[in-house]
Amino acid sequence: MASFKVIDLYDGSIQMAVPTSFIDASNLRPVPDNQEVYVDANGTTSIVVELLDRVNGFATDEESMKYHIEDLAGGSGDTIRLYQTQRVTMHKLHAAIPAYTMIATAHPVAAAASPPASGAFTGIYMIMVRLVDQKCDVIVTINVPHDERLAREVKMEEGRLGQKMEEGATIRDAVVASFWVKNWGLFGQ
């Protein structure tokens, strides 16, 4: 079981927990101002937190979430497969703030015709926090790359996640339990 540490994001305006082995990617490479990126110093999993304009015009929040994942992951040309979306309560935010999680996979175009268990893919846990008054969607993605060997452990349709996806679920659960906005001024208020 991974141990976690609480980190400050956006100059301390937001806090959340990440595994202790994760390091700030901005110490390694440039990261856009609207993102915070943490990478596993001992592996390939990454966590990306993004502050995005709140998307409107969709009938449901779930459709907004699908838009975000297709926009973020689909921009690479990968084929995105969606498996599960559910509403959650972020433990340290007011229960009325809409929040959702999603499980998805991104498959390189060349492997898209293959079943997920037969080719490399990236498992994605996405969390969307809809800050209506702030006109912001906070998107947290936990990206879990799988090579062909690891991919054989996974059968999403059967609910078999494999070890790496289980580890990603543990990270997702820690984010849901710990994500906290300390300074709402971050959003211009």
Short mmCIF file of C-alpha atoms in Angstrom, two decimals:
data_model
loop_
_atom_site.label_atom_id
_atom_site.label_comp_id
_atom_site.label_asym_id
_atom_site.label_seq_id
_atom_site.Cartn_x
_atom_site.Cartn_y
_atom_site.Cartn_z
CA MET A 1 0.00 0.00 0.00
CA ALA A 2 1.38 3.40 -0.99
CA SER A 3 1.98 6.11 1.57
CA PHE A 4 0.80 9.63 0.75
CA LYS A 5 1.89 13.20 1.34
CA VAL A 6 -0.19 16.39 1.12
CA ILE A 7 1.09 18.84 -1.48
CA ASP A 8 0.34 22.47 -2.23
CA LEU A 9 -0.86 23.32 -5.72
CA TYR A 10 -1.14 26.74 -7.39
CA ASP A 11 1.02 28.50 -4.78
CA GLY A 12 -0.82 26.83 -1.90
CA SER A 13 -4.35 27.69 -3.04
CA ILE A 14 -5.27 24.00 -3.39
CA GLN A 15 -4.04 21.00 -1.45
CA MET A 16 -4.33 17.29 -2.13
CA ALA A 17 -2.56 14.02 -1.35
CA VAL A 18 -0.25 12.20 -3.76
CA PRO A 19 1.94 9.13 -3.21
CA THR A 20 5.22 9.99 -1.47
CA SER A 21 7.19 8.70 -4.48
CA PHE A 22 5.68 11.39 -6.75
CA ILE A 23 7.70 14.48 -7.63
CA ASP A 24 6.80 17.84 -9.13
CA ALA A 25 7.34 17.62 -12.89
CA SER A 26 7.93 21.38 -13.11
CA ASN A 27 11.35 20.68 -11.58
CA LEU A 28 12.11 18.53 -14.66
CA ARG A 29 10.38 20.34 -17.54
CA PRO A 30 8.11 23.30 -18.28
CA VAL A 31 4.47 22.91 -17.21
CA PRO A 32 1.69 25.29 -18.37
CA ASP A 33 0.41 27.77 -15.75
CA ASN A 34 -3.04 26.16 -15.59
CA GLN A 35 -1.51 22.74 -14.78
CA GLU A 36 0.24 21.03 -11.92
CA VAL A 37 1.93 17.74 -12.87
CA TYR A 38 3.36 15.09 -10.56
CA VAL A 39 5.18 11.99 -11.79
CA ASP A 40 6.16 8.77 -10.06
CA ALA A 41 9.92 8.86 -9.52
CA ASN A 42 9.87 5.04 -9.48
CA GLY A 43 7.45 4.33 -12.33
CA THR A 44 5.39 5.75 -15.18
CA THR A 45 2.16 6.92 -13.52
CA SER A 46 1.44 10.65 -13.51
CA ILE A 47 -1.12 13.00 -11.99
CA VAL A 48 -2.20 16.14 -13.84
CA VAL A 49 -4.35 18.83 -12.24
CA GLU A 50 -5.83 21.37 -14.65
CA LEU A 51 -7.91 24.48 -14.14
CA LEU A 52 -10.13 24.78 -17.21
CA ASP A 53 -12.96 27.05 -18.26
CA ARG A 54 -16.23 25.49 -17.21
CA VAL A 55 -17.86 23.91 -20.24
CA ASN A 56 -21.53 24.61 -20.79
CA GLY A 57 -24.09 23.51 -23.34
CA PHE A 58 -24.30 19.87 -22.32
CA ALA A 59 -27.46 18.28 -20.94
CA THR A 60 -25.61 16.65 -18.02
CA ASP A 61 -22.40 17.03 -16.06
CA GLU A 62 -21.44 13.53 -17.22
CA GLU A 63 -21.53 14.76 -20.83
CA SER A 64 -19.28 17.67 -19.82
CA MET A 65 -16.86 15.17 -18.34
CA LYS A 66 -16.85 13.12 -21.54
CA TYR A 67 -16.09 16.33 -23.45
CA HIS A 68 -13.10 17.04 -21.19
CA ILE A 69 -11.62 13.54 -21.45
CA GLU A 70 -12.01 13.46 -25.21
CA ASP A 71 -10.49 16.94 -25.44
CA LEU A 72 -7.56 16.14 -23.14
CA ALA A 73 -6.73 12.60 -24.22
CA GLY A 74 -8.30 12.58 -27.64
CA GLY A 75 -6.14 15.46 -28.86
CA SER A 76 -3.36 12.92 -29.27
CA GLY A 77 -5.34 10.94 -31.84
CA ASP A 78 -5.70 8.05 -29.37
CA THR A 79 -8.96 6.13 -29.25
CA ILE A 80 -10.74 6.74 -25.94
CA ARG A 81 -12.91 4.08 -24.31
CA LEU A 82 -15.14 5.10 -21.40
CA TYR A 83 -16.04 2.53 -18.75
CA GLN A 84 -17.54 4.12 -15.68
CA THR A 85 -18.74 7.55 -14.57
CA GLN A 86 -20.15 8.28 -11.15
CA ARG A 87 -20.93 11.24 -8.92
CA VAL A 88 -18.74 11.54 -5.82
CA THR A 89 -18.48 13.82 -2.83
CA MET A 90 -15.09 15.44 -2.39
CA HIS A 91 -14.56 14.95 1.34
CA LYS A 92 -13.09 18.40 2.04
CA LEU A 93 -15.44 20.42 -0.20
CA HIS A 94 -19.08 21.32 0.35
CA ALA A 95 -21.29 18.38 -0.63
CA ALA A 96 -23.28 20.63 -3.01
CA ILE A 97 -20.23 21.09 -5.28
CA PRO A 98 -20.72 18.66 -8.18
CA ALA A 99 -17.87 16.20 -8.60
CA TYR A 100 -17.50 13.08 -10.70
CA THR A 101 -15.03 10.30 -11.40
CA MET A 102 -14.53 8.39 -14.61
CA ILE A 103 -12.48 5.40 -15.69
CA ALA A 104 -11.28 5.41 -19.28
CA THR A 105 -8.54 4.00 -21.45
CA ALA A 106 -6.58 5.65 -24.25
CA HIS A 107 -5.32 3.37 -27.01
CA PRO A 108 -2.76 4.41 -29.62
CA VAL A 109 -4.39 4.55 -33.03
CA ALA A 110 -2.44 1.52 -34.26
CA ALA A 111 -3.74 -0.57 -31.34
CA ALA A 112 -7.30 0.79 -31.32
CA ALA A 113 -8.65 -2.11 -33.37
CA SER A 114 -7.30 -4.58 -30.82
CA PRO A 115 -9.09 -5.46 -27.59
CA PRO A 116 -7.70 -3.51 -24.60
CA ALA A 117 -6.00 -6.60 -23.17
CA SER A 118 -3.95 -7.25 -26.29
CA GLY A 119 -2.15 -3.93 -26.79
CA ALA A 120 -0.51 -1.14 -24.88
CA PHE A 121 -2.81 1.53 -23.48
CA THR A 122 -3.02 4.21 -20.81
CA GLY A 123 -5.58 3.76 -18.08
CA ILE A 124 -7.09 7.06 -16.97
CA TYR A 125 -8.85 7.91 -13.75
CA MET A 126 -10.43 11.33 -14.14
CA ILE A 127 -11.94 13.50 -11.44
CA MET A 128 -13.96 16.57 -12.42
CA VAL A 129 -14.90 19.19 -9.82
CA ARG A 130 -17.44 21.68 -11.22
CA LEU A 131 -16.96 25.08 -9.60
CA VAL A 132 -20.07 26.75 -10.96
CA ASP A 133 -19.68 30.18 -9.33
CA GLN A 134 -16.00 30.29 -10.31
CA LYS A 135 -16.80 29.24 -13.92
CA CYS A 136 -14.11 26.58 -13.62
CA ASP A 137 -13.84 22.83 -14.08
CA VAL A 138 -10.98 21.38 -12.07
CA ILE A 139 -9.79 18.23 -13.84
CA VAL A 140 -7.50 15.72 -12.15
CA THR A 141 -6.24 12.84 -14.27
CA ILE A 142 -4.30 9.89 -12.99
CA ASN A 143 -2.57 8.41 -16.03
CA VAL A 144 -1.47 4.79 -15.73
CA PRO A 145 0.48 3.55 -18.79
CA HIS A 146 0.37 -0.17 -19.58
CA ASP A 147 2.77 -1.93 -21.90
CA GLU A 148 1.57 -5.09 -23.66
CA ARG A 149 2.64 -7.30 -20.74
CA LEU A 150 0.73 -5.26 -18.14
CA ALA A 151 -2.24 -4.89 -20.48
CA ARG A 152 -2.80 -8.67 -20.37
CA GLU A 153 -3.80 -8.34 -16.67
CA VAL A 154 -6.67 -5.99 -17.54
CA LYS A 155 -10.17 -6.83 -18.74
CA MET A 156 -12.16 -3.65 -18.11
CA GLU A 157 -15.42 -5.12 -19.41
CA GLU A 158 -15.18 -7.85 -16.74
CA GLY A 159 -14.15 -5.46 -13.97
CA ARG A 160 -10.60 -6.88 -13.84
CA LEU A 161 -8.36 -3.88 -13.38
CA GLY A 162 -4.95 -5.43 -12.80
CA GLN A 163 -2.38 -4.24 -10.27
CA LYS A 164 -1.43 -0.91 -11.92
CA MET A 165 -5.08 0.17 -12.34
CA GLU A 166 -5.79 -0.86 -8.74
CA GLU A 167 -2.90 1.39 -7.68
CA GLY A 168 -4.43 4.18 -9.77
CA ALA A 169 -7.78 3.66 -8.01
CA THR A 170 -6.03 4.06 -4.65
CA ILE A 171 -4.57 7.38 -5.83
CA ARG A 172 -7.99 8.51 -7.11
CA ASP A 173 -9.56 7.68 -3.75
CA ALA A 174 -6.84 9.63 -1.91
CA VAL A 175 -7.46 12.67 -4.13
CA VAL A 176 -11.23 12.49 -3.52
CA ALA A 177 -10.58 12.29 0.24
CA SER A 178 -7.99 15.09 0.40
CA PHE A 179 -8.66 17.68 -2.35
CA TRP A 180 -9.24 21.06 -0.69
CA VAL A 181 -9.46 24.65 -1.95
CA LYS A 182 -7.69 26.76 0.70
CA ASN A 183 -7.78 30.04 -1.20
CA TRP A 184 -10.81 30.74 -3.39
CA GLY A 185 -9.00 33.91 -4.54
CA LEU A 186 -7.23 31.64 -7.02
CA PHE A 187 -10.39 31.91 -9.09
CA GLY A 188 -10.51 35.72 -8.97
CA GLN A 189 -12.90 35.99 -6.03
#
